[in-house]
mmCIF file of C-alpha atoms and ligand atoms in Angstrom:
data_model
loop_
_atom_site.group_PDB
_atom_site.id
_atom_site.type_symbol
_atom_site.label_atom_id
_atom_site.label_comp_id
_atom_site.label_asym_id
_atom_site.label_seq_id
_atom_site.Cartn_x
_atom_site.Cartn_y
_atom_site.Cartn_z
ATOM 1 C CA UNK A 1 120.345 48.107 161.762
ATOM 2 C CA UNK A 2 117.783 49.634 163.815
ATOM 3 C CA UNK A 3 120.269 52.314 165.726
ATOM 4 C CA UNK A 4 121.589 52.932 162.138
ATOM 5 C CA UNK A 5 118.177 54.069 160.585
ATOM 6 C CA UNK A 6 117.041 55.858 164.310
ATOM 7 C CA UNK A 7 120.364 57.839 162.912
ATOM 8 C CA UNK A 8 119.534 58.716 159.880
ATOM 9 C CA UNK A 9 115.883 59.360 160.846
ATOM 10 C CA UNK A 10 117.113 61.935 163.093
ATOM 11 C CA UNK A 11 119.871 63.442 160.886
ATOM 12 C CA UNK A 12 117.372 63.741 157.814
ATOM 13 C CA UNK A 13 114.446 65.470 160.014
ATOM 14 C CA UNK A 14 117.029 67.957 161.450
ATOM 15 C CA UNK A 15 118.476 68.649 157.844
ATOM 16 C CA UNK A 16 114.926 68.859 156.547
ATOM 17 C CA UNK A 17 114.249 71.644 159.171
ATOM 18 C CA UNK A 18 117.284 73.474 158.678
ATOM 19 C CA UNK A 19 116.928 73.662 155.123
ATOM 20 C CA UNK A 20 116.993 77.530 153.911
ATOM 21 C CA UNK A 21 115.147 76.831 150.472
ATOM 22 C CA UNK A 22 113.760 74.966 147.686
ATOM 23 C CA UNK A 23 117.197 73.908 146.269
ATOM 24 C CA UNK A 24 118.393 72.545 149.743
ATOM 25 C CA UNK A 25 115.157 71.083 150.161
ATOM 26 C CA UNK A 26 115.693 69.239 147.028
ATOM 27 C CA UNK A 27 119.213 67.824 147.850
ATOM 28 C CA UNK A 28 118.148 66.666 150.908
ATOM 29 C CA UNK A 29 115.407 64.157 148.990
ATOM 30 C CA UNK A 30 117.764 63.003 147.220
ATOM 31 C CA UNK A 31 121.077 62.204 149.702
ATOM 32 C CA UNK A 32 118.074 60.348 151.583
ATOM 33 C CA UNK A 33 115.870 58.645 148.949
ATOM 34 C CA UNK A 34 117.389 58.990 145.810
ATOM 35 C CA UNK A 35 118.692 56.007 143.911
ATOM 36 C CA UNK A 36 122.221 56.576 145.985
ATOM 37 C CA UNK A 37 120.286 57.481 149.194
ATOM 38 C CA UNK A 38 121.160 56.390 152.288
ATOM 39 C CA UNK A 39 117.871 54.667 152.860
ATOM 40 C CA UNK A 40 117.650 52.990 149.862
ATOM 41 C CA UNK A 41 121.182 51.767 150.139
ATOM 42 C CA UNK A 42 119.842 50.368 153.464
ATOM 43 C CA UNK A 43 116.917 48.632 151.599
ATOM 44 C CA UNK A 44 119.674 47.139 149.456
ATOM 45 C CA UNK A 45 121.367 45.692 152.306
ATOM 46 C CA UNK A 46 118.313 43.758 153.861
ATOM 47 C CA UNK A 47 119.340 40.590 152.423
ATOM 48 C CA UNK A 48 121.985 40.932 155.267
ATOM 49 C CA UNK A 49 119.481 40.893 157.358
ATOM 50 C CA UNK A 50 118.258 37.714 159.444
ATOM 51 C CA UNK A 51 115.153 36.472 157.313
ATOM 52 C CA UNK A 52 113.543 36.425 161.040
ATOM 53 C CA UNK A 53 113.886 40.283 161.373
ATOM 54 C CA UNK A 54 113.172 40.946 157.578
ATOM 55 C CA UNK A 55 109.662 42.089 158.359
ATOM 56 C CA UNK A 56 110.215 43.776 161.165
ATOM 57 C CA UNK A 57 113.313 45.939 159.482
ATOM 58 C CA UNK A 58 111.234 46.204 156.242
ATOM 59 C CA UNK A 59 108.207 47.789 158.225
ATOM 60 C CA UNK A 60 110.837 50.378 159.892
ATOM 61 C CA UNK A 61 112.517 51.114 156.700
ATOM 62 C CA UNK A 62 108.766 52.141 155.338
ATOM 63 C CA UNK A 63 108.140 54.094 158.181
ATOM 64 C CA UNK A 64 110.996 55.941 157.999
ATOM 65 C CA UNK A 65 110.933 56.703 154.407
ATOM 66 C CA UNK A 66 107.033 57.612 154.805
ATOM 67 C CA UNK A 67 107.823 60.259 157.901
ATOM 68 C CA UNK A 68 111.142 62.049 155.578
ATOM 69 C CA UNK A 69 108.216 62.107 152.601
ATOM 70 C CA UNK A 70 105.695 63.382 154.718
ATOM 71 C CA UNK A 71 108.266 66.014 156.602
ATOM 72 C CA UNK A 72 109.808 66.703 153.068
ATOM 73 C CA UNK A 73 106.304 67.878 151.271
ATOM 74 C CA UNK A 74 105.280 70.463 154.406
ATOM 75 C CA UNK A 75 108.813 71.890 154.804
ATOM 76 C CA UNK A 76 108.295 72.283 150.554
ATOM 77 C CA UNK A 77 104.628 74.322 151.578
ATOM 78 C CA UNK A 78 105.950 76.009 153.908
ATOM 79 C CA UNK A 79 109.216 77.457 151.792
ATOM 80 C CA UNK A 80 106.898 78.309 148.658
ATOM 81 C CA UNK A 81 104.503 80.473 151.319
ATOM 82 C CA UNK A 82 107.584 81.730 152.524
ATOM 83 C CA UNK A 83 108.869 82.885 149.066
ATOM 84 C CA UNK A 84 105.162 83.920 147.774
ATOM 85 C CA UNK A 85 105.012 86.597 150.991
ATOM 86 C CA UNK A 86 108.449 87.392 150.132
ATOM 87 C CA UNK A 87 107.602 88.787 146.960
ATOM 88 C CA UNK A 88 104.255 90.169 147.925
ATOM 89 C CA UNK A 89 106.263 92.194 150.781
ATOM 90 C CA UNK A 90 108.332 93.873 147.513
ATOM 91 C CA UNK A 91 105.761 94.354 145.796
ATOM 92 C CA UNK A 92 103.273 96.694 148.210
ATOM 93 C CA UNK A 93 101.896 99.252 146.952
ATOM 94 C CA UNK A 94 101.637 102.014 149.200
ATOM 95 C CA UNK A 95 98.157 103.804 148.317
ATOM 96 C CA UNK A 96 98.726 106.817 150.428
ATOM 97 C CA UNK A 97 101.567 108.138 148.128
ATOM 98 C CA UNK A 98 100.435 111.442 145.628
ATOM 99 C CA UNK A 99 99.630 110.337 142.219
ATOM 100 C CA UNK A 100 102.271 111.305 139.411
ATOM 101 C CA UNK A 101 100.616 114.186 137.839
ATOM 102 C CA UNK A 102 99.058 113.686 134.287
ATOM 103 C CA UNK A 103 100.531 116.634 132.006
ATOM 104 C CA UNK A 104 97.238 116.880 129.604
ATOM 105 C CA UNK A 105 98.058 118.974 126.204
ATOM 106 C CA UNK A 106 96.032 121.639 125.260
ATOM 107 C CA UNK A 107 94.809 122.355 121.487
ATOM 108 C CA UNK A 108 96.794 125.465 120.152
ATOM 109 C CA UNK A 109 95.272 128.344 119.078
ATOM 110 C CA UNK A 110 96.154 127.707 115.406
ATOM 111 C CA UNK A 111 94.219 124.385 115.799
ATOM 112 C CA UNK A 112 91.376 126.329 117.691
ATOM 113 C CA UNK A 113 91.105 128.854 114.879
ATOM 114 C CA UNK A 114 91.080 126.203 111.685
ATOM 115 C CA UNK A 115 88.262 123.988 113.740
ATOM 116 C CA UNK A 116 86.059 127.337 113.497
ATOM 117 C CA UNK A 117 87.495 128.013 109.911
ATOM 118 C CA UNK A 118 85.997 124.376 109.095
ATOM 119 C CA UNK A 119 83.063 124.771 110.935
ATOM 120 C CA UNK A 120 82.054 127.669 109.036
ATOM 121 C CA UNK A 121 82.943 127.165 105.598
ATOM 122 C CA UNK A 122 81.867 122.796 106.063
ATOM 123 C CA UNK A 123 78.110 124.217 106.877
ATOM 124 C CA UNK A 124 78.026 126.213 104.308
ATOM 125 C CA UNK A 125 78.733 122.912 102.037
ATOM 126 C CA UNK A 126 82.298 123.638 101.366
ATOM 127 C CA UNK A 127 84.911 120.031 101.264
ATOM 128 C CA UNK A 128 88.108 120.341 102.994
ATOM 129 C CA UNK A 129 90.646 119.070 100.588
ATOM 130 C CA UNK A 130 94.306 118.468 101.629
ATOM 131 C CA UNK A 131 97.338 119.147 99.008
ATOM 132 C CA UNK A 132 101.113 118.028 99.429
ATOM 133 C CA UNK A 133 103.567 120.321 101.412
ATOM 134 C CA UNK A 134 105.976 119.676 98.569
ATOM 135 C CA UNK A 135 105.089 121.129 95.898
ATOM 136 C CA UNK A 136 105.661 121.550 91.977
ATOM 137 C CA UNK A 137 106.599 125.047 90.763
ATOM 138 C CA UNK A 138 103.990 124.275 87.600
ATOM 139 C CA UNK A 139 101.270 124.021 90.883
ATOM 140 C CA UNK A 140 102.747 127.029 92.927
ATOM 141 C CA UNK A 141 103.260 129.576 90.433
ATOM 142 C CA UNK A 142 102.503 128.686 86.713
ATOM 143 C CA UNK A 143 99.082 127.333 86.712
ATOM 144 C CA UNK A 144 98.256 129.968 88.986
ATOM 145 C CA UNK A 145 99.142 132.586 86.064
ATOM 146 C CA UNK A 146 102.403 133.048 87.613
ATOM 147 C CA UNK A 147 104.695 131.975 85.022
ATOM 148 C CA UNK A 148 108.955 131.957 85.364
ATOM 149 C CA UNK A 149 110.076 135.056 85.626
ATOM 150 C CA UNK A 150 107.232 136.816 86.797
ATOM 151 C CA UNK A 151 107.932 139.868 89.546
ATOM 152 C CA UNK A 152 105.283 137.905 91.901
ATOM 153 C CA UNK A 153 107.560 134.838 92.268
ATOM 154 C CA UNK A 154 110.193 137.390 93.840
ATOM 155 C CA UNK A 155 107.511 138.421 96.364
ATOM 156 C CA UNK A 156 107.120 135.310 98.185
ATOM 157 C CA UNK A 157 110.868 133.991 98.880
ATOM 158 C CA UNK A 158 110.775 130.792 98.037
ATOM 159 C CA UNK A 159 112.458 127.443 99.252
ATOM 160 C CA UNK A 160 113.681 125.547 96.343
ATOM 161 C CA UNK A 161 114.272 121.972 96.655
ATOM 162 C CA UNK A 162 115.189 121.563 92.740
ATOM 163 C CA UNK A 163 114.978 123.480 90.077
ATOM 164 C CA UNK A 164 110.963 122.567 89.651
ATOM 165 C CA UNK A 165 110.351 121.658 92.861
ATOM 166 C CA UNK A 166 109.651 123.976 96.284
ATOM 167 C CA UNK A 167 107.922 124.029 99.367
ATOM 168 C CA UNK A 168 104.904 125.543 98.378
ATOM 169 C CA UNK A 169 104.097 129.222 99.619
ATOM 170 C CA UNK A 170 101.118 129.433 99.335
ATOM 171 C CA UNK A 171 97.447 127.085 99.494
ATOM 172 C CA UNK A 172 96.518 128.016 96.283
ATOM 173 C CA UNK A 173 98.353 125.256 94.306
ATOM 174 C CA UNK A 174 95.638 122.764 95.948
ATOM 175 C CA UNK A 175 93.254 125.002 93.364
ATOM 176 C CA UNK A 176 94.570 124.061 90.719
ATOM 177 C CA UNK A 177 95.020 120.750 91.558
ATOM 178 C CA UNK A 178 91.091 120.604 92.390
ATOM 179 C CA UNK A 179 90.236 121.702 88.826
ATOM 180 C CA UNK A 180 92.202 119.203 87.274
ATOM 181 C CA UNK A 181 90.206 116.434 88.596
ATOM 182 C CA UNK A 182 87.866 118.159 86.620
ATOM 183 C CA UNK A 183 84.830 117.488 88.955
ATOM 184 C CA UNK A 184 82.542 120.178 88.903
ATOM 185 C CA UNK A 185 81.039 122.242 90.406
ATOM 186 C CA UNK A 186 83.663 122.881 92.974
ATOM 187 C CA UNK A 187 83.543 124.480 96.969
ATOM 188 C CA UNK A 188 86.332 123.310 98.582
ATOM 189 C CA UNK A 189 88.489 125.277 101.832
ATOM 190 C CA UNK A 190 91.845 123.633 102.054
ATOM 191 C CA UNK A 191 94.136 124.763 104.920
ATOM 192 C CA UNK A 192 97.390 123.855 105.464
ATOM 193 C CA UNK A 193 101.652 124.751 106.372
ATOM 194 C CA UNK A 194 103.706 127.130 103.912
ATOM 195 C CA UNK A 195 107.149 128.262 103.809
ATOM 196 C CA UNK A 196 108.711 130.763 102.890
ATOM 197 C CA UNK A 197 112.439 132.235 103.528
ATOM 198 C CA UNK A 198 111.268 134.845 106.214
ATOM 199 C CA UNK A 199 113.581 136.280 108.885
ATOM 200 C CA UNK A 200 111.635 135.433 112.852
ATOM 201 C CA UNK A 201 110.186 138.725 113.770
ATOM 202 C CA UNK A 202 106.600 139.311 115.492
ATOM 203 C CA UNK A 203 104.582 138.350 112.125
ATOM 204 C CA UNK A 204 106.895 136.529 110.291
ATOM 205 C CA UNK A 205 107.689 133.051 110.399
ATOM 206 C CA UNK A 206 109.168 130.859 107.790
ATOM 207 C CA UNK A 207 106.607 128.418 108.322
ATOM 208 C CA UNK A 208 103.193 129.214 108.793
ATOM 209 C CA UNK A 209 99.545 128.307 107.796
ATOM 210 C CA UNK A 210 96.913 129.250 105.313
ATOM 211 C CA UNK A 211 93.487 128.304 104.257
ATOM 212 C CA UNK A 212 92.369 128.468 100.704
ATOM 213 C CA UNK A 213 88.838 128.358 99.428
ATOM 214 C CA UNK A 214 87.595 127.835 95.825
ATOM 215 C CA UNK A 215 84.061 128.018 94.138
ATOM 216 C CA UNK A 216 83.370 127.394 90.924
ATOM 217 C CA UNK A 217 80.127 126.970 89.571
ATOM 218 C CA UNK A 218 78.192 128.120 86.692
ATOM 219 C CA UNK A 219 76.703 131.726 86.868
ATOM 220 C CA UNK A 220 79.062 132.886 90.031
ATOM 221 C CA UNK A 221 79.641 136.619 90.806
ATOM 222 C CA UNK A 222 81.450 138.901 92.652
ATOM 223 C CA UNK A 223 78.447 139.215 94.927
ATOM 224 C CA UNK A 224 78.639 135.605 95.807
ATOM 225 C CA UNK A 225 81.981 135.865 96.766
ATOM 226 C CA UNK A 226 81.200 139.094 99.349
ATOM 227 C CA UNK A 227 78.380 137.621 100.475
ATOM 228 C CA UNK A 228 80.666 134.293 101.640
ATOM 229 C CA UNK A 229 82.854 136.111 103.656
ATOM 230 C CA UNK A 230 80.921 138.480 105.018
ATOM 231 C CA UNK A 231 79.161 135.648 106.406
ATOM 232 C CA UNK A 232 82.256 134.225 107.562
ATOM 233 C CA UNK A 233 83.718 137.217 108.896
ATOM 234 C CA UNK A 234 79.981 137.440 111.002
ATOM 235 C CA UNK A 235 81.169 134.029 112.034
ATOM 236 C CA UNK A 236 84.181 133.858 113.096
ATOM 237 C CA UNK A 237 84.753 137.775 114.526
ATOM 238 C CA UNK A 238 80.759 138.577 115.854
ATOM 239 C CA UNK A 239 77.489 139.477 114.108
ATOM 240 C CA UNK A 240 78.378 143.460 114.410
ATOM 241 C CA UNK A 241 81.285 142.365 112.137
ATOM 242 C CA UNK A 242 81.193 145.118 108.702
ATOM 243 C CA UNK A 243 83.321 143.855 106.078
ATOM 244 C CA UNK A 244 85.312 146.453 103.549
ATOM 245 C CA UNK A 245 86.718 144.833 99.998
ATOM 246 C CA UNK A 246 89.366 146.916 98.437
ATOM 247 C CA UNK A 247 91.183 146.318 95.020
ATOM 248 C CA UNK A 248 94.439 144.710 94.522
ATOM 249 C CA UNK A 249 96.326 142.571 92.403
ATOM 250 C CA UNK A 250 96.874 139.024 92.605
ATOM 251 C CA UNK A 251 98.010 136.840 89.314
ATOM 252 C CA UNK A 252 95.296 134.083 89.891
ATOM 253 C CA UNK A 253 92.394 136.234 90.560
ATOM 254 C CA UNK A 254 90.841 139.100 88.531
ATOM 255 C CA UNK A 255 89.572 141.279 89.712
ATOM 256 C CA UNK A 256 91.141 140.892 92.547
ATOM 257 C CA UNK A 257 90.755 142.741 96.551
ATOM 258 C CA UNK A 258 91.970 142.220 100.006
ATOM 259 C CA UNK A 259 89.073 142.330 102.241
ATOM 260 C CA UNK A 260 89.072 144.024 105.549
ATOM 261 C CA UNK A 261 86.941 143.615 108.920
ATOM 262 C CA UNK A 262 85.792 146.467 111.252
ATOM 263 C CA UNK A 263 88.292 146.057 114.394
ATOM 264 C CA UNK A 264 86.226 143.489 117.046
ATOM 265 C CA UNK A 265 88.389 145.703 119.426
ATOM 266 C CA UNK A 266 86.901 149.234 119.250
ATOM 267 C CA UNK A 267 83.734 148.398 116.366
ATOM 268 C CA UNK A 268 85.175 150.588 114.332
ATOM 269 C CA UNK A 269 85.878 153.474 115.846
ATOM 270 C CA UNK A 270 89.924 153.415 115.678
ATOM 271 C CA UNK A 271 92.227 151.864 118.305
ATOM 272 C CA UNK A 272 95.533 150.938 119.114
ATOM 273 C CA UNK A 273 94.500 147.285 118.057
ATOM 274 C CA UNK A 274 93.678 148.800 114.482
ATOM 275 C CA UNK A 275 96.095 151.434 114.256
ATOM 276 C CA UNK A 276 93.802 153.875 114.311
ATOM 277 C CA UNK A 277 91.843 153.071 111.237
ATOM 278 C CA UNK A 278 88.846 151.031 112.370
ATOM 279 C CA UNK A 279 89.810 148.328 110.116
ATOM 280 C CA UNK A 280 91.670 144.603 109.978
ATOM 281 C CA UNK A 281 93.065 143.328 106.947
ATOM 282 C CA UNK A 282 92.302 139.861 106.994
ATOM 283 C CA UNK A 283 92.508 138.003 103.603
ATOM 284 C CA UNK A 284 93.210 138.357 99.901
ATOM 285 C CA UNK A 285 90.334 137.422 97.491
ATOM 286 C CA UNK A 286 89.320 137.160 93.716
ATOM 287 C CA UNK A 287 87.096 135.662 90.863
ATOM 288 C CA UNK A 288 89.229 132.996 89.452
ATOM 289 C CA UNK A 289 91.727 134.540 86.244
ATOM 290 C CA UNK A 290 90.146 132.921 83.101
ATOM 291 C CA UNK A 291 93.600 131.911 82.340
ATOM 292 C CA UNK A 292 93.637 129.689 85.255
ATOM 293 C CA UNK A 293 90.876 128.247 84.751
ATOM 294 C CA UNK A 294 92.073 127.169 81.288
ATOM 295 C CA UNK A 295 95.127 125.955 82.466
ATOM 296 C CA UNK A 296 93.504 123.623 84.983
ATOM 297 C CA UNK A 297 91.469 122.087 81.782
ATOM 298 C CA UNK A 298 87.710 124.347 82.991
ATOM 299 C CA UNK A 299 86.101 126.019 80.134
ATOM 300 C CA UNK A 300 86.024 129.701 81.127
ATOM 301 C CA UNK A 301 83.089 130.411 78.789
ATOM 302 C CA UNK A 302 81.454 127.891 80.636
ATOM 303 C CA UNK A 303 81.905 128.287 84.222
ATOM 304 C CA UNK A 304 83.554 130.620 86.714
ATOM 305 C CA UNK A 305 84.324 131.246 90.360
ATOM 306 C CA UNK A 306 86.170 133.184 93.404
ATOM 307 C CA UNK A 307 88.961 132.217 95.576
ATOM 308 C CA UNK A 308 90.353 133.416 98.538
ATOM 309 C CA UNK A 309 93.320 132.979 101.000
ATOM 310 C CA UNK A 310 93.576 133.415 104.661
ATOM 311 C CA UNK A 311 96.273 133.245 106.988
ATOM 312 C CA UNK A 312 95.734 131.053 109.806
ATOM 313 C CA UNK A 313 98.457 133.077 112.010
ATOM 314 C CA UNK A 314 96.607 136.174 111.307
ATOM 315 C CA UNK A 315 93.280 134.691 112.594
ATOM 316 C CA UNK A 316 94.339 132.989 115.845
ATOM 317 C CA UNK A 317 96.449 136.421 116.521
ATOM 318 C CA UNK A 318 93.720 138.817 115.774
ATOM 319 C CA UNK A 319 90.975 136.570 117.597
ATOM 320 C CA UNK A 320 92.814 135.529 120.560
ATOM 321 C CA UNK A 321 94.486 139.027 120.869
ATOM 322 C CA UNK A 322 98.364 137.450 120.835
ATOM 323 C CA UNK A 323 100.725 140.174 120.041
ATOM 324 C CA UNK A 324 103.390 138.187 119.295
ATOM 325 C CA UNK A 325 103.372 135.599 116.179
ATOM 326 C CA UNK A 326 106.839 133.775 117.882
ATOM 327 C CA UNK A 327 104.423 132.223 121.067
ATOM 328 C CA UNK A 328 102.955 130.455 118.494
ATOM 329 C CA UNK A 329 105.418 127.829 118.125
ATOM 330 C CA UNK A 330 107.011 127.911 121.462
ATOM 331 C CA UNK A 331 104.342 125.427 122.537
ATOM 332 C CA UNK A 332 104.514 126.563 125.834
ATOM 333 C CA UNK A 333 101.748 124.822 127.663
ATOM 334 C CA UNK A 334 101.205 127.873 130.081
ATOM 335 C CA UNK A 335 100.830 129.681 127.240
ATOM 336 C CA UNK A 336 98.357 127.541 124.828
ATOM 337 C CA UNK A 337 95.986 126.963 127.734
ATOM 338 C CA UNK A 338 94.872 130.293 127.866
ATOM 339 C CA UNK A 339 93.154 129.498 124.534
HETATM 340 N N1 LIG B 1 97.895 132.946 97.942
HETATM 341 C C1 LIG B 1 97.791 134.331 98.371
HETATM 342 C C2 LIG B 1 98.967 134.667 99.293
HETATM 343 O O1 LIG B 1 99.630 133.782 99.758
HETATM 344 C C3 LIG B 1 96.506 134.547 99.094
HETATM 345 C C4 LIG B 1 95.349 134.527 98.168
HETATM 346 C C5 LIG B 1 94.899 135.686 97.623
HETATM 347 C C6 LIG B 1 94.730 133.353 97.829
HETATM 348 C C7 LIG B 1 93.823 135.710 96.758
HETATM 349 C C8 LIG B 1 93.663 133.363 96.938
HETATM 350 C C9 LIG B 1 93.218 134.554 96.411
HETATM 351 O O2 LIG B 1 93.024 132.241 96.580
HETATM 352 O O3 LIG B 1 92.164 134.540 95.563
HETATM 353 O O4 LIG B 1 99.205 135.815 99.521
#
């Protein structure tokens, strides 16, 4: 009995030391002191045993058991250390490697242009109001005195989605649909994307963005209106700005001009930036048709009010001297972080 358990002391401590992992470490417990085990079988078999040597077996038995415990719990430290600076190892982090570069974005110039646009027009009081890409033909064309069939509808080539239903062309429509809330007095800018069916050329685009602005008020002139945009125009292009208004025609707006700024480039004095003339065309402009105004449920005899419409495009190209409308939507970051 006692060479038998010196055996399997020694053949359990050698296992123990040879074993590679958890797992093994595991299997080992229990081929020794499991239920099956070969010490417990021996514990089983010490009513073979002399009842003179009972003790003495007994006490060796213990011993033995205690020493594969105690040798069983450090091998199990030791593995798990083992293991944990195993994975540690994989996971160093070596802190003398260069860091991945951070690609930051850059606002684009449109963006640049409209936060000055806002800037402007919000401390002189004005709301910036938002109005759906998608648009009603009533909004784009009729309530703005544009009804079917009128030449005007030909000039801006229009995306149809149905019969009554485009993608706007213009900011105007959001006019309209101001005045129908019928909250008065109005000053509102509201810039945004329109489309029309434009071929890709160095100012055109299919898609491109204007800003709209709308007063109405009681007692509003034409002298109001010049006065706002020459104070924009100061603004946005430098106090030496001049500001020209000349007549045209739009349907929503009588009378009606397109107002022009002394070139920023030369001050006036003609340059290839101007073509010569001194002058920038920069926006279209108006006191609000009477027939509008009705349409969009204002009484005309009671209040009235100018309008205008800027390209956004036009702004960012004239201010940030881009000759070419088509970098604009490259999004080139080389490019837009000149800006
Ligand atoms: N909607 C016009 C266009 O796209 C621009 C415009 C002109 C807007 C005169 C106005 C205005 O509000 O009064 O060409």
């Amino acid at each position: 009995m006692r060479e038998q358990l010196e055996k399997i002391k020694t053949e359990a401590l050698e296992r123990i030391a040879g074993a590679d992992g958890l797992d093994a470490l595991n299997d080992i417990r229990v081929a020794y002191l499991g239920k099956k085990g070969e010490l417990t079988t021996v514990l089983k078999s010490m009513k073979d045993v002399a009842p003179e040597d009972r003790p003495k077996v007994g006490q060796m038995v213990n011993e033995v058991r205690a020493l594969l415990e105690e040798k069983l719990e450090e091998t199990k430290a030791a593995l798990a250390a083992k293991a944990r600076q195993e994975q540690l190892a994989k996971e160093v982090i070596d802190v003398t490697l260069p860091a991945k570069k951070a690609n930051i974005g850059h606002s684009h110039p449109n963006m640049v242009a409209l936060k000055e646009v806002e800037r402007i027009f919000t401390g002189m009081g004005y709301e910036v109001v938002e109005g759906p890409e998608i648009e009603y033909d009533e909004y784009n064309f009729t309530k703005l005195n544009i009804p079917p069939n009128h030449p005007a509808k030909d000039e801006q080539d229009t995306f149809y989605i149905s019969k009554d239903i485009v993608l706007r062309t213009q900011t105007s429509p959001v006019q309209a649909r101001t005045m129908e809330k019928g909250k008065l007095p109005i000053r509102m800018i509201s810039p945004g994307r329109v489309f029309r069916s434009d071929e890709v050329d160095a100012t055109h685009s299919p898609s491109f963005h204007q800003v709209e602005g709308l007063v109405i008020d009681k007692h509003i002139t034409f002298a109001d209106l010049k006065g706002t945009l020459a104070e924009f125009a100061k603004e946005m292009f430098g106090e030496e700005t001049k500001v020209k208004f000349r007549p045209h025609h739009f349907p929503f707006t009588e009378p009606s001009a397109e107002m022009d700024v002394s070139c920023f480039k030369c001050g006036g004095k003609g340059c290839r930036f101007c073509k010569g003339s001194g002058w920038i065309e920069i926006l279209g402009c108006g006191m609000v048709h009477p027939h509008v105004l009705e349409m969009c449920g204002i009484d005309p005899e009671a209040y009235v009010g100018f309008a205008f419409g800027v390209g956004l495009e036009r702004i960012a190209l004239l201010k940030y001297e881009i000759d070419d409308m088509r970098l604009l939507y490259e999004n080139d970051i080389r490019f837009l972080k000149q800006f």
